[in-house]
PDB file of C-alpha atoms and ligand atoms in Angstrom:
ATOM      1  CA  MET A1169     106.937  80.361  85.526  1.00 96.00           C
ATOM      2  CA  LYS A1170     105.802  78.704  88.793  1.00 98.00           C
ATOM      3  CA  ILE A1171     106.316  81.267  91.554  1.00 98.00           C
ATOM      4  CA  ILE A1172     105.555  80.598  95.128  1.00 98.00           C
ATOM      5  CA  VAL A1173     104.559  83.598  97.285  1.00 99.00           C
ATOM      6  CA  ILE A1174     105.148  82.891 100.932  1.00 98.00           C
ATOM      7  CA  GLY A1175     102.745  85.200 102.827  1.00 98.00           C
ATOM      8  CA  GLY A1176     100.638  85.291  99.701  1.00 98.00           C
ATOM      9  CA  THR A1177      97.470  86.069 101.602  1.00 98.00           C
ATOM     10  CA  GLY A1178      98.849  89.206 103.257  1.00 97.00           C
ATOM     11  CA  LEU A1179      98.882  92.912 102.291  1.00 97.00           C
ATOM     12  CA  ILE A1180     101.733  92.699  99.734  1.00 98.00           C
ATOM     13  CA  GLY A1181     101.378  88.970  99.009  1.00 98.00           C
ATOM     14  CA  SER A1182      97.812  89.072  97.835  1.00 98.00           C
ATOM     15  CA  ARG A1183      98.558  91.985  95.467  1.00 98.00           C
ATOM     16  CA  LEU A1184     101.668  90.257  94.138  1.00 98.00           C
ATOM     17  CA  VAL A1185      99.917  86.957  93.420  1.00 98.00           C
ATOM     18  CA  ASN A1186      97.267  88.815  91.437  1.00 98.00           C
ATOM     19  CA  LYS A1187      99.867  90.804  89.420  1.00 98.00           C
ATOM     20  CA  LEU A1188     101.941  87.679  88.628  1.00 98.00           C
ATOM     21  CA  ARG A1189      98.763  85.794  87.423  1.00 98.00           C
ATOM     22  CA  GLU A1190      97.772  88.846  85.257  1.00 98.00           C
ATOM     23  CA  HIS A1191     101.189  88.411  83.628  1.00 97.00           C
ATOM     24  CA  GLY A1192     100.582  84.736  82.924  1.00 98.00           C
ATOM     25  CA  HIS A1193     102.653  83.217  85.648  1.00 98.00           C
ATOM     26  CA  GLU A1194     101.471  80.274  87.909  1.00 98.00           C
ATOM     27  CA  ALA A1195     101.547  82.138  91.202  1.00 98.00           C
ATOM     28  CA  ILE A1196     100.735  80.171  94.333  1.00 98.00           C
ATOM     29  CA  ALA A1197      99.732  81.881  97.536  1.00 98.00           C
ATOM     30  CA  ALA A1198     101.419  80.067 100.498  1.00 98.00           C
ATOM     31  CA  ALA A1199     100.430  80.712 104.010  1.00 98.00           C
ATOM     32  CA  PRO A1200      99.137  78.668 107.044  1.00 98.00           C
ATOM     33  CA  ASN A1201      95.564  78.939 105.858  1.00 96.00           C
ATOM     34  CA  THR A1202      96.502  77.459 102.481  1.00 97.00           C
ATOM     35  CA  GLY A1203      98.417  74.526 104.246  1.00 98.00           C
ATOM     36  CA  VAL A1204     101.943  75.951 104.117  1.00 98.00           C
ATOM     37  CA  ASN A1205     103.661  76.858 107.348  1.00 98.00           C
ATOM     38  CA  THR A1206     107.293  77.975 107.042  1.00 98.00           C
ATOM     39  CA  LEU A1207     107.874  77.675 110.850  1.00 98.00           C
ATOM     40  CA  THR A1208     107.000  74.020 110.938  1.00 98.00           C
ATOM     41  CA  GLY A1209     107.866  73.134 107.332  1.00 98.00           C
ATOM     42  CA  GLU A1210     104.374  71.879 106.769  1.00 98.00           C
ATOM     43  CA  GLY A1211     103.445  71.759 103.137  1.00 98.00           C
ATOM     44  CA  LEU A1212     106.696  73.144 101.849  1.00 98.00           C
ATOM     45  CA  ALA A1213     107.987  70.191  99.995  1.00 98.00           C
ATOM     46  CA  GLU A1214     104.851  69.775  98.029  1.00 98.00           C
ATOM     47  CA  THR A1215     104.278  73.413  97.174  1.00 98.00           C
ATOM     48  CA  LEU A1216     107.892  73.926  96.057  1.00 98.00           C
ATOM     49  CA  LYS A1217     107.866  71.038  93.478  1.00 98.00           C
ATOM     50  CA  GLY A1218     108.683  72.458  90.083  1.00 98.00           C
ATOM     51  CA  ALA A1219     108.865  76.027  91.341  1.00 98.00           C
ATOM     52  CA  SER A1220     111.433  78.429  89.731  1.00 98.00           C
ATOM     53  CA  VAL A1221     111.118  81.277  92.169  1.00 98.00           C
ATOM     54  CA  VAL A1222     110.138  81.731  95.850  1.00 99.00           C
ATOM     55  CA  VAL A1223     109.078  85.177  97.038  1.00 99.00           C
ATOM     56  CA  ASP A1224     109.057  85.610 100.778  1.00 99.00           C
ATOM     57  CA  VAL A1225     106.643  88.455 101.808  1.00 98.00           C
ATOM     58  CA  SER A1226     105.566  86.835 105.096  1.00 98.00           C
ATOM     59  CA  ASN A1227     105.606  88.657 108.360  1.00 98.00           C
ATOM     60  CA  SER A1228     105.650  87.467 111.973  1.00 98.00           C
ATOM     61  CA  PRO A1229     102.311  87.378 113.833  1.00 96.00           C
ATOM     62  CA  SER A1230     104.160  88.706 116.917  1.00 96.00           C
ATOM     63  CA  TRP A1231     106.605  91.577 116.983  1.00 94.00           C
ATOM     64  CA  GLU A1232     107.891  90.792 120.460  1.00 96.00           C
ATOM     65  CA  ASP A1233     111.698  90.572 120.272  1.00 97.00           C
ATOM     66  CA  ALA A1234     112.218  86.883 120.759  1.00 98.00           C
ATOM     67  CA  ALA A1235     109.151  85.828 118.772  1.00 98.00           C
ATOM     68  CA  VAL A1236     110.045  87.908 115.690  1.00 98.00           C
ATOM     69  CA  LEU A1237     113.605  86.710 115.706  1.00 98.00           C
ATOM     70  CA  ASN A1238     112.448  83.123 115.931  1.00 98.00           C
ATOM     71  CA  PHE A1239     109.982  83.680 113.089  1.00 98.00           C
ATOM     72  CA  PHE A1240     112.322  85.180 110.563  1.00 98.00           C
ATOM     73  CA  THR A1241     115.262  82.897 111.347  1.00 98.00           C
ATOM     74  CA  THR A1242     113.348  79.577 111.571  1.00 98.00           C
ATOM     75  CA  SER A1243     111.172  80.266 108.590  1.00 98.00           C
ATOM     76  CA  THR A1244     114.060  81.515 106.459  1.00 98.00           C
ATOM     77  CA  ARG A1245     116.195  78.504 107.358  1.00 98.00           C
ATOM     78  CA  ASN A1246     113.289  76.197 106.483  1.00 98.00           C
ATOM     79  CA  LEU A1247     112.622  77.870 103.239  1.00 98.00           C
ATOM     80  CA  LEU A1248     116.189  77.865 102.054  1.00 98.00           C
ATOM     81  CA  THR A1249     116.609  74.171 102.959  1.00 98.00           C
ATOM     82  CA  TYR A1250     113.478  73.105 101.117  1.00 98.00           C
ATOM     83  CA  GLU A1251     114.341  75.390  98.106  1.00 98.00           C
ATOM     84  CA  ALA A1252     117.753  73.754  97.816  1.00 98.00           C
ATOM     85  CA  ALA A1253     116.200  70.367  97.796  1.00 98.00           C
ATOM     86  CA  ALA A1254     113.518  71.412  95.164  1.00 98.00           C
ATOM     87  CA  GLY A1255     116.110  73.127  92.927  1.00 98.00           C
ATOM     88  CA  VAL A1256     114.561  76.545  93.251  1.00 98.00           C
ATOM     89  CA  GLY A1257     116.720  79.047  91.305  1.00 98.00           C
ATOM     90  CA  HIS A1258     115.767  82.381  92.809  1.00 98.00           C
ATOM     91  CA  HIS A1259     114.873  83.387  96.390  1.00 99.00           C
ATOM     92  CA  VAL A1260     113.348  86.888  96.685  1.00 99.00           C
ATOM     93  CA  ALA A1261     112.659  88.479 100.108  1.00 99.00           C
ATOM     94  CA  LEU A1262     111.056  91.737 101.174  1.00 98.00           C
ATOM     95  CA  SER A1263     112.923  93.747 103.716  1.00 98.00           C
ATOM     96  CA  VAL A1264     112.981  97.424 104.754  1.00 98.00           C
ATOM     97  CA  VAL A1265     115.145 100.400 103.692  1.00 98.00           C
ATOM     98  CA  GLY A1266     117.658 101.182 106.473  1.00 98.00           C
ATOM     99  CA  THR A1267     117.380  97.774 108.080  1.00 98.00           C
ATOM    100  CA  ASN A1268     121.166  97.535 108.669  1.00 97.00           C
ATOM    101  CA  LEU A1269     121.040 100.828 110.671  1.00 97.00           C
ATOM    102  CA  LEU A1270     118.144  99.756 112.946  1.00 98.00           C
ATOM    103  CA  SER A1271     119.729  97.098 115.201  1.00 98.00           C
ATOM    104  CA  GLU A1272     118.411  98.751 118.325  1.00 97.00           C
ATOM    105  CA  SER A1273     115.000  97.389 117.309  1.00 97.00           C
ATOM    106  CA  GLY A1274     114.099  93.723 118.028  1.00 98.00           C
ATOM    107  CA  TYR A1275     112.017  93.712 114.818  1.00 97.00           C
ATOM    108  CA  PHE A1276     114.928  94.974 112.703  1.00 98.00           C
ATOM    109  CA  ARG A1277     117.429  92.560 114.418  1.00 98.00           C
ATOM    110  CA  ALA A1278     115.184  89.800 113.089  1.00 98.00           C
ATOM    111  CA  LYS A1279     115.206  91.324 109.516  1.00 98.00           C
ATOM    112  CA  ILE A1280     118.948  91.682 109.713  1.00 98.00           C
ATOM    113  CA  ALA A1281     119.220  87.951 110.595  1.00 98.00           C
ATOM    114  CA  GLN A1282     116.792  87.073 107.770  1.00 98.00           C
ATOM    115  CA  GLU A1283     118.872  89.014 105.233  1.00 98.00           C
ATOM    116  CA  ARG A1284     122.163  87.339 106.476  1.00 98.00           C
ATOM    117  CA  LEU A1285     120.779  83.864 106.199  1.00 98.00           C
ATOM    118  CA  ILE A1286     119.728  84.595 102.532  1.00 98.00           C
ATOM    119  CA  ARG A1287     123.225  86.134 101.667  1.00 98.00           C
ATOM    120  CA  GLU A1288     124.990  83.154 103.176  1.00 98.00           C
ATOM    121  CA  SER A1289     122.889  80.455 101.461  1.00 98.00           C
ATOM    122  CA  SER A1290     123.755  78.819  98.160  1.00 96.00           C
ATOM    123  CA  ILE A1291     120.468  79.941  96.489  1.00 98.00           C
ATOM    124  CA  PRO A1292     120.649  82.846  94.052  1.00 98.00           C
ATOM    125  CA  TYR A1293     118.771  85.704  95.573  1.00 98.00           C
ATOM    126  CA  SER A1294     117.337  89.266  95.431  1.00 99.00           C
ATOM    127  CA  ILE A1295     116.632  91.221  98.642  1.00 99.00           C
ATOM    128  CA  VAL A1296     114.185  94.046  98.013  1.00 99.00           C
ATOM    129  CA  ARG A1297     114.244  96.705 100.673  1.00 98.00           C
ATOM    130  CA  ALA A1298     111.085  98.852 100.593  1.00 98.00           C
ATOM    131  CA  THR A1299     110.254 102.049 102.468  1.00 98.00           C
ATOM    132  CA  GLN A1300     107.220 102.085 104.794  1.00 98.00           C
ATOM    133  CA  PHE A1301     103.827 101.406 103.163  1.00 98.00           C
ATOM    134  CA  PHE A1302     101.107 104.088 103.169  1.00 98.00           C
ATOM    135  CA  GLU A1303      98.935 101.264 104.606  1.00 97.00           C
ATOM    136  CA  PHE A1304     101.197 101.097 107.591  1.00 97.00           C
ATOM    137  CA  LEU A1305     100.956 104.766 108.647  1.00 98.00           C
ATOM    138  CA  LYS A1306      98.201 104.118 111.200  1.00 97.00           C
ATOM    139  CA  GLY A1307     100.119 101.108 112.461  1.00 96.00           C
ATOM    140  CA  LEU A1308     103.156 103.428 112.938  1.00 96.00           C
ATOM    141  CA  ALA A1309     100.944 105.631 115.057  1.00 97.00           C
ATOM    142  CA  ASP A1310      99.770 102.596 117.093  1.00 96.00           C
ATOM    143  CA  ILE A1311     103.344 101.498 117.918  1.00 94.00           C
ATOM    144  CA  SER A1312     104.353 105.153 118.813  1.00 96.00           C
ATOM    145  CA  MET A1313     102.034 105.942 121.663  1.00 97.00           C
ATOM    146  CA  VAL A1314     103.294 107.720 124.786  1.00 96.00           C
ATOM    147  CA  GLY A1315     100.266 107.980 126.999  1.00 97.00           C
ATOM    148  CA  ASP A1316      97.412 109.060 124.701  1.00 97.00           C
ATOM    149  CA  LYS A1317      99.622 110.916 122.180  1.00 98.00           C
ATOM    150  CA  VAL A1318     101.671 109.702 119.156  1.00 98.00           C
ATOM    151  CA  HIS A1319     105.297 110.615 119.511  1.00 98.00           C
ATOM    152  CA  LEU A1320     107.404 110.454 116.264  1.00 98.00           C
ATOM    153  CA  PRO A1321     110.764 111.784 115.320  1.00 98.00           C
ATOM    154  CA  PRO A1322     110.426 114.511 112.660  1.00 98.00           C
ATOM    155  CA  VAL A1323     112.947 112.843 110.235  1.00 98.00           C
ATOM    156  CA  LEU A1324     112.575 112.279 106.507  1.00 98.00           C
ATOM    157  CA  PHE A1325     110.888 109.275 104.983  1.00 97.00           C
ATOM    158  CA  GLN A1326     109.662 108.343 101.541  1.00 98.00           C
ATOM    159  CA  PRO A1327     106.747 105.862 101.947  1.00 98.00           C
ATOM    160  CA  MET A1328     104.961 104.100  99.121  1.00 98.00           C
ATOM    161  CA  ALA A1329     101.696 102.374  98.259  1.00 98.00           C
ATOM    162  CA  ALA A1330     101.458  98.543  98.853  1.00 98.00           C
ATOM    163  CA  ASP A1331     100.356  98.196  95.279  1.00 98.00           C
ATOM    164  CA  ASN A1332     103.596  99.774  94.018  1.00 98.00           C
ATOM    165  CA  VAL A1333     105.533  97.540  96.411  1.00 98.00           C
ATOM    166  CA  ALA A1334     103.887  94.441  94.964  1.00 98.00           C
ATOM    167  CA  GLY A1335     104.566  95.721  91.336  1.00 98.00           C
ATOM    168  CA  ALA A1336     108.255  96.306  92.055  1.00 98.00           C
ATOM    169  CA  VAL A1337     108.665  92.982  93.811  1.00 99.00           C
ATOM    170  CA  GLY A1338     106.983  91.186  90.941  1.00 98.00           C
ATOM    171  CA  LYS A1339     109.369  92.679  88.432  1.00 98.00           C
ATOM    172  CA  VAL A1340     112.361  91.449  90.519  1.00 98.00           C
ATOM    173  CA  ALA A1341     110.794  88.005  90.967  1.00 98.00           C
ATOM    174  CA  VAL A1342     110.538  87.428  87.205  1.00 98.00           C
ATOM    175  CA  GLY A1343     114.057  88.917  86.489  1.00 98.00           C
ATOM    176  CA  GLN A1344     117.507  87.420  87.039  1.00 98.00           C
ATOM    177  CA  PRO A1345     118.697  87.172  90.749  1.00 98.00           C
ATOM    178  CA  VAL A1346     120.799  90.274  91.657  1.00 98.00           C
ATOM    179  CA  ASN A1347     122.552  88.543  94.540  1.00 98.00           C
ATOM    180  CA  GLY A1348     122.313  91.796  96.433  1.00 98.00           C
ATOM    181  CA  LEU A1349     119.919  94.501  97.357  1.00 98.00           C
ATOM    182  CA  VAL A1350     117.346  96.415  95.376  1.00 98.00           C
ATOM    183  CA  GLU A1351     115.848  99.522  97.044  1.00 98.00           C
ATOM    184  CA  ILE A1352     112.297 100.819  96.362  1.00 98.00           C
ATOM    185  CA  GLY A1353     110.529 103.849  97.670  1.00 98.00           C
ATOM    186  CA  GLY A1354     107.694 106.272  97.030  1.00 98.00           C
ATOM    187  CA  PRO A1355     107.735 109.406  94.745  1.00 98.00           C
ATOM    188  CA  GLU A1356     107.794 112.058  97.534  1.00 98.00           C
ATOM    189  CA  GLN A1357     109.552 112.752 100.806  1.00 98.00           C
ATOM    190  CA  PHE A1358     107.801 113.791 103.981  1.00 98.00           C
ATOM    191  CA  ARG A1359     108.526 114.250 107.692  1.00 98.00           C
ATOM    192  CA  VAL A1360     107.329 111.161 109.550  1.00 98.00           C
ATOM    193  CA  ASP A1361     105.247 113.143 112.129  1.00 98.00           C
ATOM    194  CA  GLU A1362     103.710 115.299 109.436  1.00 98.00           C
ATOM    195  CA  LEU A1363     102.455 112.393 107.208  1.00 98.00           C
ATOM    196  CA  VAL A1364     101.229 110.321 110.178  1.00 98.00           C
ATOM    197  CA  ARG A1365      99.273 113.355 111.331  1.00 98.00           C
ATOM    198  CA  ARG A1366      97.747 113.674 107.797  1.00 98.00           C
ATOM    199  CA  ARG A1367      96.875 109.999 107.751  1.00 98.00           C
ATOM    200  CA  LEU A1368      95.122 110.074 111.141  1.00 98.00           C
ATOM    201  CA  ALA A1369      93.167 113.218 110.038  1.00 97.00           C
ATOM    202  CA  SER A1370      92.061 111.272 106.914  1.00 97.00           C
ATOM    203  CA  LEU A1371      90.625 108.589 109.225  1.00 97.00           C
ATOM    204  CA  ASN A1372      89.086 111.037 111.653  1.00 97.00           C
ATOM    205  CA  ASP A1373      91.401 109.660 114.264  1.00 97.00           C
ATOM    206  CA  PRO A1374      91.689 112.355 116.970  1.00 97.00           C
ATOM    207  CA  ARG A1375      95.072 111.442 118.316  1.00 98.00           C
ATOM    208  CA  GLU A1376      97.594 114.219 118.507  1.00 98.00           C
ATOM    209  CA  VAL A1377     100.980 113.630 116.888  1.00 98.00           C
ATOM    210  CA  ILE A1378     103.922 115.216 118.670  1.00 98.00           C
ATOM    211  CA  PRO A1379     107.306 115.732 116.887  1.00 98.00           C
ATOM    212  CA  ASP A1380     109.770 114.392 119.284  1.00 98.00           C
ATOM    213  CA  SER A1381     113.518 113.990 118.341  1.00 96.00           C
ATOM    214  CA  ASN A1382     113.979 111.419 121.088  1.00 96.00           C
ATOM    215  CA  ALA A1383     111.104 109.255 119.997  1.00 97.00           C
ATOM    216  CA  ARG A1384     112.078 105.864 118.619  1.00 96.00           C
ATOM    217  CA  TYR A1385     110.827 103.855 115.583  1.00 96.00           C
ATOM    218  CA  SER A1386     110.101 100.289 116.642  1.00 94.00           C
ATOM    219  CA  GLY A1387     112.621 100.873 119.471  1.00 95.00           C
ATOM    220  CA  ALA A1388     115.431 102.382 117.279  1.00 97.00           C
ATOM    221  CA  LYS A1389     116.798 105.897 117.208  1.00 96.00           C
ATOM    222  CA  LEU A1390     116.581 107.421 113.767  1.00 97.00           C
ATOM    223  CA  SER A1391     118.702 110.080 112.133  1.00 96.00           C
ATOM    224  CA  GLU A1392     117.521 112.383 109.412  1.00 97.00           C
ATOM    225  CA  ARG A1393     117.924 109.989 106.535  1.00 97.00           C
ATOM    226  CA  THR A1394     117.861 106.508 108.062  1.00 98.00           C
ATOM    227  CA  LEU A1395     114.531 105.749 106.339  1.00 98.00           C
ATOM    228  CA  VAL A1396     115.351 107.289 103.002  1.00 98.00           C
ATOM    229  CA  PRO A1397     116.421 105.057 100.097  1.00 98.00           C
ATOM    230  CA  GLY A1398     119.614 105.727  98.071  1.00 97.00           C
ATOM    231  CA  ASN A1399     119.786 107.461  94.712  1.00 96.00           C
ATOM    232  CA  ASN A1400     119.456 104.192  92.742  1.00 96.00           C
ATOM    233  CA  ALA A1401     116.167 103.295  94.323  1.00 98.00           C
ATOM    234  CA  ARG A1402     113.293 102.408  92.035  1.00 98.00           C
ATOM    235  CA  LEU A1403     110.370 104.713  92.775  1.00 98.00           C
ATOM    236  CA  GLY A1404     106.625 103.937  92.797  1.00 98.00           C
ATOM    237  CA  GLU A1405     104.242 106.328  90.996  1.00 98.00           C
ATOM    238  CA  THR A1406     101.445 106.699  93.485  1.00 98.00           C
ATOM    239  CA  ARG A1407     101.417 109.970  95.454  1.00 98.00           C
ATOM    240  CA  PHE A1408     100.072 110.082  98.894  1.00 98.00           C
ATOM    241  CA  GLU A1409      97.146 112.330  98.029  1.00 98.00           C
ATOM    242  CA  THR A1410      96.180 110.026  95.121  1.00 98.00           C
ATOM    243  CA  TRP A1411      96.365 107.026  97.359  1.00 98.00           C
ATOM    244  CA  LEU A1412      94.111 108.610  99.884  1.00 97.00           C
ATOM    245  CA  THR A1413      91.293 108.737  97.203  1.00 96.00           C
ATOM    246  CA  GLN A1414      91.590 104.963  96.637  1.00 95.00           C
ATOM    247  CA  PRO A1415      89.332 102.432  98.376  1.00 91.00           C
ATOM    248  CA  THR A1416      92.389 100.842 100.082  1.00 90.00           C
ATOM    249  CA  ALA A1417      92.863 104.140 102.029  1.00 94.00           C
ATOM    250  CA  GLN A1418      89.502 103.784 103.596  1.00 90.00           C
ATOM    251  CA  ILE A1419      90.687 100.738 105.553  1.00 85.00           C
ATOM    252  CA  PRO A1420      92.658 101.867 108.667  1.00 84.00           C
ATOM    253  CA  GLY A1421      95.244  99.227 107.909  1.00 73.00           C
ATOM    254  CA  ALA A1422      97.261  96.553 109.542  1.00 54.00           C
ATOM    255  CA  HIS A1423      98.739  97.097 112.932  1.00 46.00           C
ATOM    256  CA  PRO A1424     101.145  94.752 114.834  1.00 47.00           C
ATOM    257  CA  LYS A1425      99.505  92.270 117.014  1.00 41.00           C
ATOM    258  CA  THR A1426     101.940  92.929 119.835  1.00 35.00           C
ATOM    259  CA  ASN A1427     103.631  96.242 120.617  1.00 33.00           C
ATOM    260  CA  ALA A1428     107.232  96.382 119.368  1.00 33.00           C
ATOM    261  CA  ALA A1429     107.775 100.031 120.373  1.00 27.00           C
TER     262      ALA A1429
HETATM  263  N1  NAP B2683     105.004  97.611 107.060  1.00 68.63           N
HETATM  264  C1  NAP B2683     105.885  98.264 106.328  1.00 68.63           C
HETATM  265  O1  NAP B2683     105.697  99.477 106.117  1.00 68.63           O
HETATM  266  C2  NAP B2683     107.009  97.524 105.631  1.00 68.63           C
HETATM  267  C3  NAP B2683     107.926  98.167 104.868  1.00 68.63           C
HETATM  268  C4  NAP B2683     108.946  97.500 104.195  1.00 68.63           C
HETATM  269  C5  NAP B2683     108.945  96.093 104.238  1.00 68.63           C
HETATM  270  N2  NAP B2683     108.001  95.460 105.027  1.00 68.63           N
HETATM  271  C6  NAP B2683     108.085  93.995 104.956  1.00 68.63           C
HETATM  272  O2  NAP B2683     107.032  93.528 104.161  1.00 68.63           O
HETATM  273  C7  NAP B2683     106.761  92.148 104.481  1.00 68.63           C
HETATM  274  C8  NAP B2683     105.344  91.778 104.402  1.00 68.63           C
HETATM  275  O3  NAP B2683     104.470  92.622 105.194  1.00 68.63           O
HETATM  276  P1  NAP B2683     102.923  92.673 105.107  1.00 68.63           P
HETATM  277  O4  NAP B2683     102.470  93.886 105.815  1.00 68.63           O
HETATM  278  O5  NAP B2683     102.422  92.411 103.657  1.00 68.63           O
HETATM  279  O6  NAP B2683     102.472  91.397 105.936  1.00 68.63           O
HETATM  280  P2  NAP B2683     101.097  90.924 106.379  1.00 68.63           P
HETATM  281  O7  NAP B2683     100.021  91.672 105.652  1.00 68.63           O
HETATM  282  O8  NAP B2683     101.079  90.861 107.895  1.00 68.63           O
HETATM  283  O9  NAP B2683     101.038  89.355 105.869  1.00 68.63           O
HETATM  284  C9  NAP B2683     101.942  88.399 106.429  1.00 68.63           C
HETATM  285  C10 NAP B2683     101.684  87.095 105.692  1.00 68.63           C
HETATM  286  O10 NAP B2683     102.621  86.168 106.216  1.00 68.63           O
HETATM  287  C11 NAP B2683     101.815  84.951 106.428  1.00 68.63           C
HETATM  288  N3  NAP B2683     102.471  84.088 107.522  1.00 68.63           N
HETATM  289  C12 NAP B2683     102.401  84.287 108.862  1.00 68.63           C
HETATM  290  N4  NAP B2683     102.983  83.311 109.488  1.00 68.63           N
HETATM  291  C13 NAP B2683     103.372  82.328 108.471  1.00 68.63           C
HETATM  292  C14 NAP B2683     103.958  81.070 108.567  1.00 68.63           C
HETATM  293  N5  NAP B2683     104.288  80.518 109.716  1.00 68.63           N
HETATM  294  N6  NAP B2683     104.143  80.470 107.388  1.00 68.63           N
HETATM  295  C15 NAP B2683     103.847  81.031 106.205  1.00 68.63           C
HETATM  296  N7  NAP B2683     103.207  82.284 106.076  1.00 68.63           N
HETATM  297  C16 NAP B2683     103.018  82.923 107.247  1.00 68.63           C
HETATM  298  C17 NAP B2683     100.486  85.452 106.767  1.00 68.63           C
HETATM  299  O11 NAP B2683      99.532  84.445 106.661  1.00 68.63           O
HETATM  300  P3  NAP B2683      98.248  84.458 107.634  1.00 68.63           P
HETATM  301  O12 NAP B2683      97.490  85.648 107.298  1.00 68.63           O
HETATM  302  O13 NAP B2683      97.540  83.109 107.152  1.00 68.63           O
HETATM  303  O14 NAP B2683      98.748  84.394 109.008  1.00 68.63           O
HETATM  304  C18 NAP B2683     100.288  86.548 105.734  1.00 68.63           C
HETATM  305  O15 NAP B2683      99.992  85.948 104.438  1.00 68.63           O
HETATM  306  C19 NAP B2683     107.388  91.907 105.902  1.00 68.63           C
HETATM  307  O16 NAP B2683     108.476  91.051 105.744  1.00 68.63           O
HETATM  308  C20 NAP B2683     107.877  93.243 106.308  1.00 68.63           C
HETATM  309  O17 NAP B2683     109.064  93.265 107.008  1.00 68.63           O
HETATM  310  C21 NAP B2683     107.061  96.105 105.651  1.00 68.63           C
END
């Protein structure tokens, strides 16, 4: 199957392209530095020729409210238009568990808009909502600074390894469109502040993490289970302590290029 991975050079995308190729699929990594830009439409018509599936695991370079909204709406509109013209039969997009509950956040208003455009299009689709990636825990600290301390609400979450995200998205991509949501998460639950503290310790990052019920996540207030997936979620296998022993955990990890907190 020819599968186009938009954002195929990123954290999830690069892992997904490798996994699809290992399973014998023709997986193409599409991103600005491979000549495909979903904001301008550059390269889309050519790359989508003969494709059965498009998986969108791109992310906005800026998380500033207007920029991120423009990124996810413009790129999703472009993708869906070019997919319809090329006869693509399945659009898969990666979103976030709890997105619908996080509209106080500019980043999540953009994800809500992305999901809506997909639902309202004529292309069969699957939206995969994942929990936070282990690789994002340092980034979560970076967007949660008050002065020189990290302030995070002590609510539950169930994060997962990027490799498990890519595996789950790959399975959805080669299956039938669900025309709805699939939730994926990690195998264990933690308190947000507790796990970010452990992650910073593993990096010898001296920042103090303060449990703060009023602290916001990317600008949104959280309740106890906002970030926890439902009972039907598909769970990844990799536990946090196991992930910490892997080479990927030695890299501090992506952080947003602009502050969305
Ligand atoms: N962070 C989390 O914990 C979390 C949890 C659940 C879901 N998600 C979702 O996961 C998705 C992927 O995140 P990620 O961390 O893997 O992203 P990432 O590593 O930042 O990668 C983003 C990708 O998008 C590409 N891209 C940027 N602008 C583009 C454009 N105009 N046209 C085409 N491609 C473009 C980038 O290409 P270049 O490198 O060439 O710019 C890169 O390949 C996001 O949609 C996010 O909402 C994240």
